[in-house]
Short mmCIF file of C-alpha atoms in Angstrom, two decimals:
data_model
loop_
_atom_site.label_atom_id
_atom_site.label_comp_id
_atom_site.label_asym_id
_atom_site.label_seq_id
_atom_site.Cartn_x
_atom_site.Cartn_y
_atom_site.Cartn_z
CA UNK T 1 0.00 0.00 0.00
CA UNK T 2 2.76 2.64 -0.88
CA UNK T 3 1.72 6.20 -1.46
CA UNK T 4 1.55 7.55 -4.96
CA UNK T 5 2.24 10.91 -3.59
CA UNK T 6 1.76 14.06 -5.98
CA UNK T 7 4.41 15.22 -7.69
CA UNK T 8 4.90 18.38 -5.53
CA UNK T 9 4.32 16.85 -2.53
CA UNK T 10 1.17 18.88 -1.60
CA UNK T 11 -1.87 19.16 -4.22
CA UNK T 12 -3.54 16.20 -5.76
CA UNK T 13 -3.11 14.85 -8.95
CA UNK T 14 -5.85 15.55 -11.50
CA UNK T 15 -6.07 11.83 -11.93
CA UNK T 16 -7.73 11.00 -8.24
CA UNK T 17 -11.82 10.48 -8.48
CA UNK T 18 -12.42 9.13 -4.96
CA UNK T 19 -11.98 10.44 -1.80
CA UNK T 20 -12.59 8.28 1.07
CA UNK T 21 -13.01 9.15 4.60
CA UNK T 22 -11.69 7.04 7.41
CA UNK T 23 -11.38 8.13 11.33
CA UNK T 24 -8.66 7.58 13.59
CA UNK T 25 -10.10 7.84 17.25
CA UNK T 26 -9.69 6.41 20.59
CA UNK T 27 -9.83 7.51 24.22
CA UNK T 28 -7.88 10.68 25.07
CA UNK T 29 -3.32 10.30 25.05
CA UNK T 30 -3.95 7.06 22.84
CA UNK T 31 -1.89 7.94 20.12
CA UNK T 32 -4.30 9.58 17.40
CA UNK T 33 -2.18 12.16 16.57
CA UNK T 34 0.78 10.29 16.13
CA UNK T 35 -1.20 7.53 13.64
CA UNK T 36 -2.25 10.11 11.53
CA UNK T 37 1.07 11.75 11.50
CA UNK T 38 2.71 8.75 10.71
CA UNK T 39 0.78 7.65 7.66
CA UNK T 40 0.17 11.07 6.25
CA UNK T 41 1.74 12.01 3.12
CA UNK T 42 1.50 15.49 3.75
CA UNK T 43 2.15 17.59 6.65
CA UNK T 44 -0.76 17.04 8.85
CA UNK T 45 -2.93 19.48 10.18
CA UNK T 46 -2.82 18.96 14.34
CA UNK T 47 -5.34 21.29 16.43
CA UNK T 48 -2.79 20.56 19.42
CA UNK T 49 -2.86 22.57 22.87
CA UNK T 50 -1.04 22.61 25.81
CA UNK T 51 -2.91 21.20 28.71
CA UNK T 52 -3.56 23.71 31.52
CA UNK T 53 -4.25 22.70 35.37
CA UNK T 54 -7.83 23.40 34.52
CA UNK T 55 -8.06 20.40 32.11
CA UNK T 56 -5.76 18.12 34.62
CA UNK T 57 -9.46 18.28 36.70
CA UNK T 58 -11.22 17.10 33.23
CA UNK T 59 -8.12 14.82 32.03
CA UNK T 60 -7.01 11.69 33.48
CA UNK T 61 -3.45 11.16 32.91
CA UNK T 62 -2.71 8.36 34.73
CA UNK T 63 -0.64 6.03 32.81
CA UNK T 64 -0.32 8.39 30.49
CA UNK T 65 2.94 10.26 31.88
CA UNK T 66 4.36 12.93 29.90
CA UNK T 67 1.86 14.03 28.16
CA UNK T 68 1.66 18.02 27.65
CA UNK T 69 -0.59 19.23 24.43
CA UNK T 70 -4.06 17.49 23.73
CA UNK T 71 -5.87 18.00 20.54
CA UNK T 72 -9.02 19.99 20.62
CA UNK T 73 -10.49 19.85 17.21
CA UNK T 74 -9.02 17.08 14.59
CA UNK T 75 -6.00 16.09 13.40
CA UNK T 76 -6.27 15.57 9.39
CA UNK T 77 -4.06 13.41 6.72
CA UNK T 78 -4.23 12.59 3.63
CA UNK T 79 -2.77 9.37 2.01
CA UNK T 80 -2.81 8.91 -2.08
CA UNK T 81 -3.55 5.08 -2.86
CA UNK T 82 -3.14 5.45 -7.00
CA UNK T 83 -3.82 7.89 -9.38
CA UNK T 84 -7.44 7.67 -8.71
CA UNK T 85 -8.11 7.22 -5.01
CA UNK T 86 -7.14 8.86 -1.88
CA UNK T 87 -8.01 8.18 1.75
CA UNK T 88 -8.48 11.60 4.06
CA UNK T 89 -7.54 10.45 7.94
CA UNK T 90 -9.25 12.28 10.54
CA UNK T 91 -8.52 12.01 13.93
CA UNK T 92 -11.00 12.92 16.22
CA UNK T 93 -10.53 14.70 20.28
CA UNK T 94 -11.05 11.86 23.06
CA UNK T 95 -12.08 13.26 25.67
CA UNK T 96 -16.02 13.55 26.63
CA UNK T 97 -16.61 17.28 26.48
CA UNK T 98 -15.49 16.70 22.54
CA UNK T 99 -18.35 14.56 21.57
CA UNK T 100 -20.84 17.12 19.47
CA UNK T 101 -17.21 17.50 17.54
CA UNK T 102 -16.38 14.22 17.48
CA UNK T 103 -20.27 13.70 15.43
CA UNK T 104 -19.42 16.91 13.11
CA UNK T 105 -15.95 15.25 12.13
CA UNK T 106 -17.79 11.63 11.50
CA UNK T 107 -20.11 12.72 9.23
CA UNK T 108 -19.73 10.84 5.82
CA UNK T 109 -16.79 8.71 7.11
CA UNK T 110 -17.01 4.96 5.83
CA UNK T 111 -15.23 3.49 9.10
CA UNK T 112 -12.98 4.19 11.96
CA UNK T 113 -10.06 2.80 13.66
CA UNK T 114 -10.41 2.83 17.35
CA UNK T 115 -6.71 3.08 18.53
CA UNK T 116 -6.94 1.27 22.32
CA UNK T 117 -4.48 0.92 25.46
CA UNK T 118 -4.01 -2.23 27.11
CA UNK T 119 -3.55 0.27 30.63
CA UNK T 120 -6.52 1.70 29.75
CA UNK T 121 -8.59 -0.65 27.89
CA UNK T 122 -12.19 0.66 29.54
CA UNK T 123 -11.91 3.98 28.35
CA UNK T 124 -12.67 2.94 24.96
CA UNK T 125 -16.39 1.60 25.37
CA UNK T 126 -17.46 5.13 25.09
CA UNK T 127 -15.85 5.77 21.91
CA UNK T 128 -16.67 2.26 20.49
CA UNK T 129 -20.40 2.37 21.63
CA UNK T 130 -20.95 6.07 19.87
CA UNK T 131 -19.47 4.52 16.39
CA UNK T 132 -22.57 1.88 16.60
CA UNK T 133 -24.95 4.48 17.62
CA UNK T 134 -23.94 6.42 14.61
CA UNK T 135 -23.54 3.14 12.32
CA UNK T 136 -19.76 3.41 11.63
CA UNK T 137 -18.47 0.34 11.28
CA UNK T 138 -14.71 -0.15 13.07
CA UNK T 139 -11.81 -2.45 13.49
CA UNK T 140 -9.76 -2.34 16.98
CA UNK T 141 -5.97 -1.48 16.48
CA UNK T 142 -4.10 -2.34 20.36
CA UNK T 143 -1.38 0.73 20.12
CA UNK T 144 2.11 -0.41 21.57
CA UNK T 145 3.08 2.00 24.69
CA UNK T 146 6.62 1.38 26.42
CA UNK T 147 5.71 -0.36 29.57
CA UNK T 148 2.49 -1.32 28.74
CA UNK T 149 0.96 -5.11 29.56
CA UNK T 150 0.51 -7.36 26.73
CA UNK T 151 -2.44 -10.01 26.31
CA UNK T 152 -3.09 -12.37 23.84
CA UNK T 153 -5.64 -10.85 21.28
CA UNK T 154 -8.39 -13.92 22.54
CA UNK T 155 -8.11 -12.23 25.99
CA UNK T 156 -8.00 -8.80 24.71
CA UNK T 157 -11.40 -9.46 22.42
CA UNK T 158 -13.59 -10.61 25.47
CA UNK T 159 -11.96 -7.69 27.28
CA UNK T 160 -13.39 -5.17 24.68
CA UNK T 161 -16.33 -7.66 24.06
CA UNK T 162 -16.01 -7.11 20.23
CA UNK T 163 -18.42 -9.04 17.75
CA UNK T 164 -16.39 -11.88 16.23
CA UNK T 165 -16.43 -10.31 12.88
CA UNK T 166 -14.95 -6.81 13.93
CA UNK T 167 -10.85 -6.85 13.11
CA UNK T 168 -8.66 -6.57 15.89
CA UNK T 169 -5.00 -5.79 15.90
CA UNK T 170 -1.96 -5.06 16.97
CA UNK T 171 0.50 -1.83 15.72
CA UNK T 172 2.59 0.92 17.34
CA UNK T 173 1.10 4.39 16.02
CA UNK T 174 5.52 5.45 15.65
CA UNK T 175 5.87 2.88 13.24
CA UNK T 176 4.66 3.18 9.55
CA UNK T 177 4.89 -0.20 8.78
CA UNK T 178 2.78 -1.50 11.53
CA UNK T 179 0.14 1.79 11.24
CA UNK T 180 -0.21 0.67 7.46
CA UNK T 181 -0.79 -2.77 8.30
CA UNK T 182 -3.48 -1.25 11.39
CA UNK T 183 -5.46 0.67 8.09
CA UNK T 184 -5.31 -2.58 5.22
CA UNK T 185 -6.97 -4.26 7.78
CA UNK T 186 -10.00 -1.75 8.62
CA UNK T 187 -10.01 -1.18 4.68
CA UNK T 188 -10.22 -4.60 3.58
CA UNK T 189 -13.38 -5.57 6.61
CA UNK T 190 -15.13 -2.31 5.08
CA UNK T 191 -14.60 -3.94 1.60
CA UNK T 192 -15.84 -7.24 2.95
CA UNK T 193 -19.19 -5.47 4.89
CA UNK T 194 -19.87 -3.67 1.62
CA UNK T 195 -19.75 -6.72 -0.58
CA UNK T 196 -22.15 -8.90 1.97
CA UNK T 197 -24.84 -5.70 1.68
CA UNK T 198 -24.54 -6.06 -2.08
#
């Protein structure tokens, strides 16, 4: 799945036709930002502020040491499949008080990846229940922290209590190898749902 990039880098070719829509989202300091960094082909637009005390009453950090900006709108990438078809990544805010942006941002996307920590592995019902009230189908992707306990995938499925149909897997948002691997797989179960509904 390598990038066909533009020839300048920036603007599209005059080729591309489709446009498709994906979100990257998660619970808050799960590694959205990075993800969509990582895979984008362009310089991606962040919406990134520093955390004040104010927020520290709003944002749990624990586990989640270190962390010092927080995005507040969307992160946005773009990633040119062939001459005809390019994927737009939006990343979407975690955190609760987000959630009437969070619905703005997934209108018209086809699916999401739900970026999860195995420290924090609750947090993500929220985010996973509001993609079924809204219809988005989703594949899990278990980010890779330093420090972080592992579990086999079997364990880490009843954990999450996923359907046996939705993807789960395993990447490390740093890593574009691992991050591409993380998006084939939430591409190819959309291209399977859409040929069952055929």
């Amino acid at each position: 799945m390598a990038s066909a990039l533009a020839s300048d880098g920036v603007y599209l070719r005059d080729t591309v036709r489709t446009a498709v829509k994906l979100l990257v989202v998660g619970p808050f300091a799960v590694g959205k930002t990075t993800y969509v960094g990582t895979l984008s082909e362009i310089r991606p637009l962040r919406t990134e502020e520093t955390m004040t005390q104010a927020g520290a009453l709003v944002d749990d950090l624990a586990g989640v040491n270190g962390k010092s900006t927080t995005t507040v709108a969307l992160d946005f990438g773009r990633l040119t499949l062939n001459d005809e078809l390019v994927l737009y990544l939006f990343g979407a805010p975690g955190q609760k008080r987000f959630t009437q942006v969070w619905k703005d941002i997934a209108y018209g996307a086809l699916g999401a990846l739900v970026l999860t920590d195995t420290r924090r592995l609750e947090q993500s019902f929220e985010v996973m229940s509001l993609l079924e009230e809204l219809g988005i189908p989703y594949a899990v992707a278990v980010n890779s922290f330093d420090g972080a306990p592992a579990f086999p995938g079997d364990e880490l499925r009843d954990a999450l209590d996923l359907l046996p149909e939705t993807p789960l897997v395993f990447c490390d948002a740093r890593d574009a190898t691992s991050s591409t691997e993380a998006l084939i797989t939430l591409v190819e179960y959309l291209l399977t749902r859409n040929q069952e509904n055929v």
